[in-house]
Amino acid sequence: MKPNSKAPLSRRGVLGGALASTMTALALTAAGADAKSKHKGKTGSGFVTRDGTHFKLNGDTYRYVGANIWYGAYLGAPAAFGNRARLVRELDDLKALGVTNLRVLGSGELSPLKNSLDPAITIKPGTYNKDLLAGLDFLLAEMKKRDMKAVLYLTNFWEWSGGMVTLQYYTNGGNYINMNDPAHPWPEFADFSAQFYGNAPAKAVYYDYVKMLVTRTNSITKTSYRNDPTIMAWQLSNEPRPGGSDAAIAKNADAYCGWIADTCSLIRSLDKNHLISLGHEGLMGANNNRDLVMRAHEHIDYLTAHIWPLNWSWVSDKDLAGTFDAGAAKVQAYIDAHIQMAKELNKPLVFEEFGFPRDGGKYAPDVPTTYKDKFYGLIYAAVEDAIRSDTPVAGSNFWAWGGAGRALHTDTYHMLRGETAYVGDPPHEPQGWYSVFNTDTSTQALIKAHAGRLKTLKTAA
């Protein structure tokens, strides 16, 4: 998803001096974490598996250039809100760039929240939108034709697809709060959303959905999802934080880690083939609580990190020239911190969301991407350097592919409820903020060149 309403622009934390403290030794040993995450799937059968800090695919090390395309199931739906012809074109364009891995919204809860998707897969507990599920079937069938792998996230911490607040709304008598509501300033929304981990009825609705999807049979390929090697990993949620405030994080830590362990156990009881990921932002998703991030990945097959310099106030979109270099230094430090954690966990690491604004913080496709391209170049160089050094880094997914989509409202650049002009930015964000459009030739050239280098890259060893 493009993800988040992450910390809203009024709040965004800064690592600052806390970054150094995150590099301290942690209590959880790599051996202990690895022993509790032994699920490796079927080797040599087209499934992506894990061997220590590396992914494997049919016996070879698997690395990839990926994209986020949250709306894949929407385009694939056999309904008025779908557009299968466009989806086929988007997949062809991504394939031509060397993109082989797509991170996709695999859930969605119909919600009263502002800026949330309508339709959504879950209409109400236990009742699902057949068109959207068929859209996901179509997406996976078309990805299979192109040898692409999918990461499907199973709910959302944020409001734009309903998510954890809506799962609670279904079961708590209709209570909810909106993100960015002046009556509920940050971090009230995040603290409310994180109550999900201790809410047994809300979790039961989530678990019912997980069981349904994992055991679903694709209506096109006639293959059960749990037996489909097109799926690389089930992802527990998009950016599941333990809370927004330090107090909520401390209060929710046990319930949060318990939800992770229980969901992993459920999925593995149903599916012996696929990897499991958390969908976590990393340190910024836990207010720099390194020990908690490590603990959260104890039962997870690989570590993820998301990188949002503008949302975290590491750069200013009004002065990208003057703030880019300082922001880039923080990005590199963030990358290095997560590489170190992945080494200690003895698990692969994927930078599965990263995004940057167009010049001047504007949204139109014809606005230059000078600093966005510099940022993509920074991320791709860091990935390549990490692979040469035989670190746990396995790949990345940029946020996000906008392709042929365009904003309908160029006065506000926001998507209204029920509209179908899908771009990379979900409805809670300006349409074009972080999208890579099919006319962004310079950005696409960077993606394609990186994909080409990754195919032949050798480690120093």
Short mmCIF file of C-alpha atoms in Angstrom, two decimals:
data_model
loop_
_atom_site.label_atom_id
_atom_site.label_comp_id
_atom_site.label_asym_id
_atom_site.label_seq_id
_atom_site.Cartn_x
_atom_site.Cartn_y
_atom_site.Cartn_z
CA MET A 1 0.00 0.00 0.00
CA LYS A 2 1.54 3.09 -0.22
CA PRO A 3 1.35 2.91 2.70
CA ASN A 4 0.66 4.54 5.51
CA SER A 5 -0.91 7.14 7.09
CA LYS A 6 2.20 6.33 8.93
CA ALA A 7 2.94 8.90 11.42
CA PRO A 8 1.02 11.85 10.10
CA LEU A 9 3.04 14.79 8.84
CA SER A 10 2.39 16.66 12.07
CA ARG A 11 4.19 14.06 14.14
CA ARG A 12 6.85 11.96 12.46
CA GLY A 13 9.51 10.83 14.81
CA VAL A 14 13.22 11.36 14.20
CA LEU A 15 15.88 8.81 15.01
CA GLY A 16 18.48 11.35 15.95
CA GLY A 17 20.61 10.23 18.86
CA ALA A 18 18.41 7.19 19.37
CA LEU A 19 19.95 5.58 16.31
CA ALA A 20 23.23 4.93 18.05
CA SER A 21 21.51 3.21 20.95
CA THR A 22 19.72 0.86 18.56
CA MET A 23 23.05 -0.65 17.64
CA THR A 24 23.56 -2.14 21.10
CA ALA A 25 23.58 -5.91 21.57
CA LEU A 26 20.14 -7.44 22.04
CA ALA A 27 18.99 -10.15 24.35
CA LEU A 28 17.58 -12.45 21.68
CA THR A 29 20.29 -14.63 20.13
CA ALA A 30 20.31 -15.47 16.45
CA ALA A 31 20.34 -19.17 17.21
CA GLY A 32 17.25 -18.90 19.41
CA ALA A 33 15.33 -16.84 16.89
CA ASP A 34 16.28 -19.14 14.04
CA ALA A 35 15.23 -22.23 15.96
CA LYS A 36 11.76 -20.76 16.36
CA SER A 37 11.43 -19.96 12.66
CA LYS A 38 12.29 -23.22 10.95
CA HIS A 39 9.50 -23.25 8.36
CA LYS A 40 11.24 -23.43 4.99
CA GLY A 41 8.60 -24.77 2.62
CA LYS A 42 9.21 -27.21 -0.21
CA THR A 43 12.65 -26.93 -1.77
CA GLY A 44 12.85 -27.19 -5.54
CA SER A 45 9.13 -26.89 -6.21
CA GLY A 46 8.87 -23.24 -7.17
CA PHE A 47 8.28 -22.02 -3.62
CA VAL A 48 10.53 -19.34 -2.16
CA THR A 49 12.19 -20.78 0.95
CA ARG A 50 14.67 -19.53 3.52
CA ASP A 51 18.13 -20.80 4.33
CA GLY A 52 19.64 -18.67 7.07
CA THR A 53 20.03 -15.12 5.76
CA HIS A 54 19.16 -16.00 2.16
CA PHE A 55 16.01 -16.79 0.22
CA LYS A 56 16.17 -19.82 -2.05
CA LEU A 57 14.17 -20.63 -5.18
CA ASN A 58 14.64 -24.06 -6.71
CA GLY A 59 18.03 -24.34 -5.05
CA ASP A 60 19.37 -20.95 -6.14
CA THR A 61 19.66 -17.78 -4.08
CA TYR A 62 16.60 -15.62 -4.71
CA ARG A 63 17.00 -11.85 -4.83
CA TYR A 64 14.60 -9.44 -6.42
CA VAL A 65 13.55 -6.00 -7.52
CA GLY A 66 9.98 -5.51 -6.41
CA ALA A 67 7.12 -3.03 -6.42
CA ASN A 68 4.05 -2.30 -4.34
CA ILE A 69 0.77 -2.43 -6.24
CA TRP A 70 -1.85 -2.50 -3.52
CA TYR A 71 -4.75 -2.27 -6.00
CA GLY A 72 -3.95 -5.44 -7.97
CA ALA A 73 -7.06 -7.32 -6.85
CA TYR A 74 -9.20 -4.26 -7.62
CA LEU A 75 -8.03 -4.08 -11.23
CA GLY A 76 -8.43 -7.84 -11.51
CA ALA A 77 -12.05 -7.86 -10.36
CA PRO A 78 -14.74 -8.89 -12.90
CA ALA A 79 -16.83 -5.87 -11.94
CA ALA A 80 -17.41 -2.26 -12.91
CA PHE A 81 -14.68 -1.13 -10.53
CA GLY A 82 -12.15 -3.52 -12.14
CA ASN A 83 -10.06 -3.24 -15.28
CA ARG A 84 -8.39 -6.50 -16.25
CA ALA A 85 -7.01 -5.11 -19.50
CA ARG A 86 -5.19 -2.40 -17.58
CA LEU A 87 -3.88 -4.92 -15.04
CA VAL A 88 -2.38 -7.03 -17.83
CA ARG A 89 -0.66 -3.94 -19.24
CA GLU A 90 0.65 -2.93 -15.82
CA LEU A 91 2.10 -6.40 -15.22
CA ASP A 92 3.71 -6.39 -18.65
CA ASP A 93 5.26 -2.98 -17.98
CA LEU A 94 6.59 -4.11 -14.60
CA LYS A 95 7.97 -7.31 -16.07
CA ALA A 96 9.76 -5.29 -18.76
CA LEU A 97 11.48 -3.29 -16.01
CA GLY A 98 12.75 -6.47 -14.37
CA VAL A 99 10.30 -6.35 -11.47
CA THR A 100 9.63 -9.90 -10.29
CA ASN A 101 8.02 -9.43 -6.88
CA LEU A 102 4.78 -7.59 -6.05
CA ARG A 103 3.52 -6.66 -2.61
CA VAL A 104 -0.27 -6.57 -2.76
CA LEU A 105 -3.22 -5.81 -0.51
CA GLY A 106 -4.73 -9.22 0.21
CA SER A 107 -7.48 -8.09 2.53
CA GLY A 108 -9.64 -5.07 3.28
CA GLU A 109 -12.54 -4.40 5.63
CA LEU A 110 -15.56 -2.29 4.65
CA SER A 111 -15.38 0.60 7.05
CA PRO A 112 -17.00 3.84 8.19
CA LEU A 113 -13.54 5.39 8.43
CA LYS A 114 -12.78 8.38 6.26
CA ASN A 115 -10.62 7.69 3.21
CA SER A 116 -11.15 3.94 3.41
CA LEU A 117 -11.69 1.72 0.40
CA ASP A 118 -15.17 0.91 -0.86
CA PRO A 119 -15.70 -1.84 -1.90
CA ALA A 120 -13.59 -4.00 0.39
CA ILE A 121 -13.11 -7.75 0.58
CA THR A 122 -14.73 -8.20 4.00
CA ILE A 123 -18.23 -6.74 3.80
CA LYS A 124 -18.98 -7.82 7.35
CA PRO A 125 -17.55 -10.61 9.49
CA GLY A 126 -17.70 -13.83 7.50
CA THR A 127 -19.15 -12.21 4.37
CA TYR A 128 -16.71 -11.52 1.55
CA ASN A 129 -16.80 -9.66 -1.75
CA LYS A 130 -16.66 -12.37 -4.42
CA ASP A 131 -15.55 -9.96 -7.14
CA LEU A 132 -12.49 -8.83 -5.20
CA LEU A 133 -11.53 -12.39 -4.33
CA ALA A 134 -11.90 -13.26 -8.02
CA GLY A 135 -9.73 -10.21 -8.74
CA LEU A 136 -7.02 -11.61 -6.51
CA ASP A 137 -7.37 -14.95 -8.31
CA PHE A 138 -6.89 -13.21 -11.66
CA LEU A 139 -3.89 -11.25 -10.42
CA LEU A 140 -2.13 -14.38 -9.17
CA ALA A 141 -2.92 -16.25 -12.39
CA GLU A 142 -1.43 -13.45 -14.49
CA MET A 143 1.60 -13.15 -12.21
CA LYS A 144 2.21 -16.87 -12.60
CA LYS A 145 2.40 -16.43 -16.39
CA ARG A 146 5.16 -13.86 -15.84
CA ASP A 147 7.14 -15.77 -13.18
CA MET A 148 6.37 -13.13 -10.56
CA LYS A 149 6.05 -13.72 -6.83
CA ALA A 150 3.47 -12.12 -4.53
CA VAL A 151 3.55 -10.98 -0.92
CA LEU A 152 -0.03 -10.69 0.35
CA TYR A 153 -0.75 -8.66 3.46
CA LEU A 154 -3.72 -9.82 5.50
CA THR A 155 -4.91 -6.64 7.23
CA ASN A 156 -3.73 -3.09 7.83
CA PHE A 157 -2.73 -1.04 10.85
CA TRP A 158 -3.89 2.08 9.00
CA GLU A 159 -7.34 3.23 7.98
CA TRP A 160 -7.23 3.21 4.20
CA SER A 161 -8.30 -0.44 3.78
CA GLY A 162 -10.38 -0.63 6.96
CA GLY A 163 -7.80 -2.49 8.97
CA MET A 164 -7.47 -3.12 12.67
CA VAL A 165 -9.68 -0.23 13.73
CA THR A 166 -12.48 -1.63 11.57
CA LEU A 167 -12.00 -5.15 12.92
CA GLN A 168 -12.59 -3.64 16.35
CA TYR A 169 -15.54 -1.60 15.08
CA TYR A 170 -17.19 -4.84 13.97
CA THR A 171 -17.01 -6.27 17.48
CA ASN A 172 -17.04 -3.38 19.98
CA GLY A 173 -20.46 -1.88 19.39
CA GLY A 174 -19.40 0.40 16.52
CA ASN A 175 -16.68 2.46 18.19
CA TYR A 176 -13.88 3.94 16.13
CA ILE A 177 -11.84 7.09 15.60
CA ASN A 178 -10.52 8.58 12.37
CA MET A 179 -6.88 9.17 11.59
CA ASN A 180 -5.99 12.88 11.69
CA ASP A 181 -9.23 13.79 13.48
CA PRO A 182 -8.42 17.07 15.33
CA ALA A 183 -10.44 15.75 18.25
CA HIS A 184 -8.09 12.76 18.42
CA PRO A 185 -4.57 14.00 17.64
CA TRP A 186 -1.60 11.72 17.16
CA PRO A 187 -0.95 9.23 18.65
CA GLU A 188 -4.57 8.48 19.62
CA PHE A 189 -5.40 6.70 16.35
CA ALA A 190 -2.32 4.48 16.53
CA ASP A 191 -2.96 3.68 20.19
CA PHE A 192 -6.59 2.81 19.38
CA SER A 193 -5.60 0.63 16.43
CA ALA A 194 -3.08 -1.26 18.57
CA GLN A 195 -5.83 -2.31 21.00
CA PHE A 196 -6.64 -4.91 18.34
CA TYR A 197 -3.89 -7.22 19.61
CA GLY A 198 -5.71 -7.70 22.92
CA ASN A 199 -9.23 -7.79 21.47
CA ALA A 200 -10.25 -11.46 21.20
CA PRO A 201 -13.48 -10.94 19.17
CA ALA A 202 -11.71 -8.67 16.65
CA LYS A 203 -8.87 -11.15 16.29
CA ALA A 204 -11.39 -13.94 15.73
CA VAL A 205 -12.78 -12.06 12.71
CA TYR A 206 -9.23 -11.65 11.42
CA TYR A 207 -8.40 -15.32 11.96
CA ASP A 208 -11.54 -16.38 10.10
CA TYR A 209 -10.42 -14.32 7.13
CA VAL A 210 -6.89 -15.72 7.28
CA LYS A 211 -8.23 -19.28 7.31
CA MET A 212 -10.55 -18.56 4.40
CA LEU A 213 -7.85 -16.99 2.22
CA VAL A 214 -5.02 -19.43 2.96
CA THR A 215 -7.27 -22.37 2.07
CA ARG A 216 -9.00 -20.68 -0.87
CA THR A 217 -8.87 -22.35 -4.29
CA ASN A 218 -8.07 -20.02 -7.17
CA SER A 219 -11.12 -19.93 -9.45
CA ILE A 220 -8.92 -19.57 -12.54
CA THR A 221 -5.92 -21.85 -11.95
CA LYS A 222 -7.86 -24.30 -9.71
CA THR A 223 -4.85 -24.29 -7.36
CA SER A 224 -5.27 -23.82 -3.64
CA TYR A 225 -3.54 -20.68 -2.42
CA ARG A 226 -1.58 -22.73 0.08
CA ASN A 227 -0.22 -24.83 -2.79
CA ASP A 228 0.48 -21.93 -5.15
CA PRO A 229 4.19 -21.08 -5.52
CA THR A 230 3.23 -17.72 -7.06
CA ILE A 231 2.75 -16.58 -3.47
CA MET A 232 6.10 -15.94 -1.81
CA ALA A 233 4.82 -15.01 1.64
CA TRP A 234 1.81 -14.35 3.78
CA GLN A 235 2.21 -11.04 5.57
CA LEU A 236 0.39 -10.58 8.86
CA SER A 237 -0.44 -6.93 8.27
CA ASN A 238 0.65 -3.75 6.63
CA GLU A 239 2.83 -1.90 9.14
CA PRO A 240 1.48 -3.43 12.37
CA ARG A 241 2.73 -1.16 15.14
CA PRO A 242 2.43 -2.01 18.83
CA GLY A 243 1.13 1.53 19.37
CA GLY A 244 1.93 5.18 18.73
CA SER A 245 2.91 6.37 22.19
CA ASP A 246 5.68 4.85 24.28
CA ALA A 247 3.14 4.07 27.00
CA ALA A 248 0.89 2.15 24.60
CA ILE A 249 3.83 0.26 23.14
CA ALA A 250 4.94 -0.85 26.58
CA LYS A 251 1.39 -1.84 27.51
CA ASN A 252 0.73 -3.74 24.26
CA ALA A 253 4.09 -5.46 23.80
CA ASP A 254 3.05 -8.86 25.14
CA ALA A 255 -0.30 -8.90 23.33
CA TYR A 256 1.38 -7.73 20.14
CA CYS A 257 4.00 -10.46 20.20
CA GLY A 258 1.35 -12.99 21.21
CA TRP A 259 -0.77 -12.07 18.18
CA ILE A 260 2.27 -12.53 15.94
CA ALA A 261 3.09 -15.95 17.42
CA ASP A 262 -0.53 -17.12 17.31
CA THR A 263 -1.06 -16.01 13.72
CA CYS A 264 2.15 -17.67 12.58
CA SER A 265 1.05 -20.86 14.30
CA LEU A 266 -2.36 -20.71 12.63
CA ILE A 267 -0.94 -20.14 9.15
CA ARG A 268 1.64 -22.89 9.53
CA SER A 269 -1.03 -25.32 10.69
CA LEU A 270 -2.81 -24.70 7.37
CA ASP A 271 0.09 -24.13 4.99
CA LYS A 272 3.48 -25.86 5.04
CA ASN A 273 4.74 -24.20 1.86
CA HIS A 274 4.93 -20.46 2.32
CA LEU A 275 7.07 -18.00 4.21
CA ILE A 276 5.54 -15.63 6.76
CA SER A 277 6.47 -11.97 7.14
CA LEU A 278 5.26 -9.28 9.52
CA GLY A 279 5.06 -6.20 7.29
CA HIS A 280 6.79 -4.06 9.88
CA GLU A 281 8.42 -0.67 9.28
CA GLY A 282 11.30 -1.54 11.54
CA LEU A 283 12.63 0.74 14.25
CA MET A 284 10.39 3.68 13.36
CA GLY A 285 7.37 1.43 13.74
CA ALA A 286 8.23 0.79 17.39
CA ASN A 287 9.50 4.22 18.47
CA ASN A 288 13.06 2.88 18.14
CA ASN A 289 12.52 0.06 20.62
CA ARG A 290 15.10 -2.29 19.13
CA ASP A 291 14.51 -5.16 21.52
CA LEU A 292 10.80 -5.18 20.68
CA VAL A 293 11.47 -5.22 16.93
CA MET A 294 13.78 -8.19 17.42
CA ARG A 295 11.26 -9.95 19.63
CA ALA A 296 8.47 -9.33 17.10
CA HIS A 297 10.45 -11.22 14.45
CA GLU A 298 11.16 -14.27 16.60
CA HIS A 299 8.56 -16.41 14.77
CA ILE A 300 8.82 -14.57 11.44
CA ASP A 301 10.82 -15.82 8.45
CA TYR A 302 12.40 -12.53 7.41
CA LEU A 303 12.85 -8.96 8.56
CA THR A 304 11.31 -5.99 6.74
CA ALA A 305 12.02 -2.27 6.89
CA HIS A 306 10.17 0.69 5.37
CA ILE A 307 11.89 3.99 4.61
CA TRP A 308 9.98 7.30 4.49
CA PRO A 309 12.31 10.32 4.73
CA LEU A 310 9.60 12.94 4.15
CA ASN A 311 7.04 11.43 6.52
CA TRP A 312 9.71 11.19 9.20
CA SER A 313 10.87 14.82 8.67
CA TRP A 314 14.31 13.78 7.50
CA VAL A 315 13.82 15.98 4.42
CA SER A 316 11.58 18.91 3.52
CA ASP A 317 9.65 18.77 0.26
CA LYS A 318 9.89 22.57 0.14
CA ASP A 319 13.70 22.38 0.19
CA LEU A 320 14.79 19.03 -1.20
CA ALA A 321 18.06 20.51 -2.45
CA GLY A 322 18.98 21.80 0.97
CA THR A 323 17.84 18.81 3.02
CA PHE A 324 18.54 15.81 0.79
CA ASP A 325 22.09 15.07 1.92
CA ALA A 326 21.29 15.13 5.64
CA GLY A 327 18.25 12.95 4.99
CA ALA A 328 20.32 10.54 2.93
CA ALA A 329 22.73 10.09 5.83
CA LYS A 330 19.84 9.13 8.10
CA VAL A 331 18.52 6.73 5.47
CA GLN A 332 21.90 5.00 5.25
CA ALA A 333 22.11 4.75 9.03
CA TYR A 334 18.61 3.24 9.10
CA ILE A 335 19.60 0.71 6.45
CA ASP A 336 22.75 -0.21 8.35
CA ALA A 337 20.86 -0.62 11.63
CA HIS A 338 18.45 -3.10 10.06
CA ILE A 339 21.21 -5.04 8.35
CA GLN A 340 22.79 -5.50 11.75
CA MET A 341 19.52 -6.70 13.25
CA ALA A 342 18.97 -9.16 10.39
CA LYS A 343 22.46 -10.54 10.95
CA GLU A 344 21.68 -11.12 14.62
CA LEU A 345 18.36 -12.72 13.75
CA ASN A 346 20.08 -14.80 11.04
CA LYS A 347 17.24 -13.99 8.63
CA PRO A 348 16.90 -12.20 5.28
CA LEU A 349 16.04 -8.51 5.11
CA VAL A 350 13.82 -6.76 2.55
CA PHE A 351 13.29 -3.02 2.19
CA GLU A 352 9.71 -3.54 1.12
CA GLU A 353 8.52 0.06 1.12
CA PHE A 354 10.42 3.19 0.22
CA GLY A 355 9.19 6.37 -1.36
CA PHE A 356 10.10 9.97 -2.06
CA PRO A 357 8.22 13.04 -3.33
CA ARG A 358 8.46 14.67 -6.71
CA ASP A 359 10.25 18.00 -6.98
CA GLY A 360 8.64 20.69 -4.86
CA GLY A 361 6.34 18.18 -3.19
CA LYS A 362 3.91 18.36 -6.12
CA TYR A 363 1.84 15.44 -7.39
CA ALA A 364 1.23 15.77 -11.12
CA PRO A 365 2.91 13.21 -13.41
CA ASP A 366 4.64 15.96 -15.41
CA VAL A 367 6.48 17.28 -12.34
CA PRO A 368 10.20 16.35 -12.45
CA THR A 369 11.58 13.58 -10.24
CA THR A 370 15.12 14.88 -9.70
CA TYR A 371 15.40 14.08 -6.00
CA LYS A 372 13.10 11.08 -6.13
CA ASP A 373 15.54 9.56 -8.61
CA LYS A 374 18.47 10.38 -6.37
CA PHE A 375 16.70 8.61 -3.52
CA TYR A 376 15.93 5.53 -5.61
CA GLY A 377 19.57 5.49 -6.67
CA LEU A 378 20.62 5.65 -3.02
CA ILE A 379 18.40 2.71 -2.05
CA TYR A 380 19.43 0.58 -5.01
CA ALA A 381 23.13 1.28 -4.45
CA ALA A 382 22.74 0.33 -0.78
CA VAL A 383 21.02 -2.94 -1.76
CA GLU A 384 23.73 -3.77 -4.26
CA ASP A 385 26.53 -2.93 -1.83
CA ALA A 386 24.87 -5.06 0.84
CA ILE A 387 24.59 -8.03 -1.52
CA ARG A 388 28.22 -7.70 -2.60
CA SER A 389 29.15 -7.82 1.08
CA ASP A 390 27.03 -10.96 1.58
CA THR A 391 24.72 -9.34 4.13
CA PRO A 392 21.12 -10.56 4.70
CA VAL A 393 19.68 -8.02 2.22
CA ALA A 394 17.62 -9.89 -0.37
CA GLY A 395 15.70 -7.23 -2.25
CA SER A 396 13.35 -4.27 -2.20
CA ASN A 397 9.86 -3.15 -3.22
CA PHE A 398 9.46 0.51 -4.15
CA TRP A 399 6.29 2.33 -3.15
CA ALA A 400 4.49 2.35 -5.44
CA TRP A 401 3.56 1.54 -9.02
CA GLY A 402 1.00 4.04 -10.31
CA GLY A 403 1.38 2.98 -13.93
CA ALA A 404 -1.40 4.30 -16.15
CA GLY A 405 -3.49 5.53 -13.22
CA ARG A 406 -4.10 9.26 -12.84
CA ALA A 407 -5.74 11.44 -10.22
CA LEU A 408 -9.27 12.49 -11.10
CA HIS A 409 -9.22 15.61 -8.92
CA THR A 410 -6.21 17.78 -9.62
CA ASP A 411 -7.38 20.45 -7.19
CA THR A 412 -7.01 18.14 -4.17
CA TYR A 413 -5.34 15.06 -5.72
CA HIS A 414 -7.39 12.85 -3.42
CA MET A 415 -9.36 9.74 -4.30
CA LEU A 416 -12.99 9.91 -3.28
CA ARG A 417 -14.81 6.95 -1.81
CA GLY A 418 -15.77 4.44 -4.47
CA GLU A 419 -13.62 5.91 -7.26
CA THR A 420 -11.66 3.55 -9.48
CA ALA A 421 -8.75 5.58 -10.92
CA TYR A 422 -6.22 3.56 -8.94
CA VAL A 423 -2.67 4.83 -8.55
CA GLY A 424 0.11 3.83 -6.18
CA ASP A 425 -1.15 6.12 -3.44
CA PRO A 426 -4.12 4.84 -1.41
CA PRO A 427 -7.17 7.02 -0.78
CA HIS A 428 -5.88 8.62 2.41
CA GLU A 429 -2.97 10.22 0.54
CA PRO A 430 -2.59 12.60 -2.41
CA GLN A 431 -2.76 10.71 -5.70
CA GLY A 432 0.74 11.06 -7.11
CA TRP A 433 2.62 11.69 -3.88
CA TYR A 434 4.77 8.58 -4.17
CA SER A 435 3.54 6.92 -7.37
CA VAL A 436 5.82 5.85 -10.21
CA PHE A 437 3.78 6.55 -13.34
CA ASN A 438 4.23 4.95 -16.72
CA THR A 439 5.59 8.30 -17.97
CA ASP A 440 8.32 8.50 -15.31
CA THR A 441 11.04 7.37 -17.69
CA SER A 442 14.02 8.40 -15.59
CA THR A 443 12.77 6.57 -12.50
CA GLN A 444 11.93 3.52 -14.58
CA ALA A 445 15.42 3.55 -16.06
CA LEU A 446 16.87 3.33 -12.54
CA ILE A 447 14.61 0.40 -11.69
CA LYS A 448 15.51 -1.44 -14.88
CA ALA A 449 19.24 -0.85 -14.50
CA HIS A 450 19.15 -2.08 -10.91
CA ALA A 451 17.26 -5.20 -11.98
CA GLY A 452 19.89 -5.90 -14.61
CA ARG A 453 22.76 -5.53 -12.15
CA LEU A 454 21.06 -7.72 -9.59
CA LYS A 455 20.98 -10.63 -12.02
CA THR A 456 24.77 -10.76 -12.26
CA LEU A 457 25.81 -9.38 -8.89
CA LYS A 458 28.35 -11.50 -7.03
CA THR A 459 29.22 -11.41 -3.37
CA ALA A 460 32.74 -10.56 -2.30
CA ALA A 461 33.10 -14.09 -0.95
#
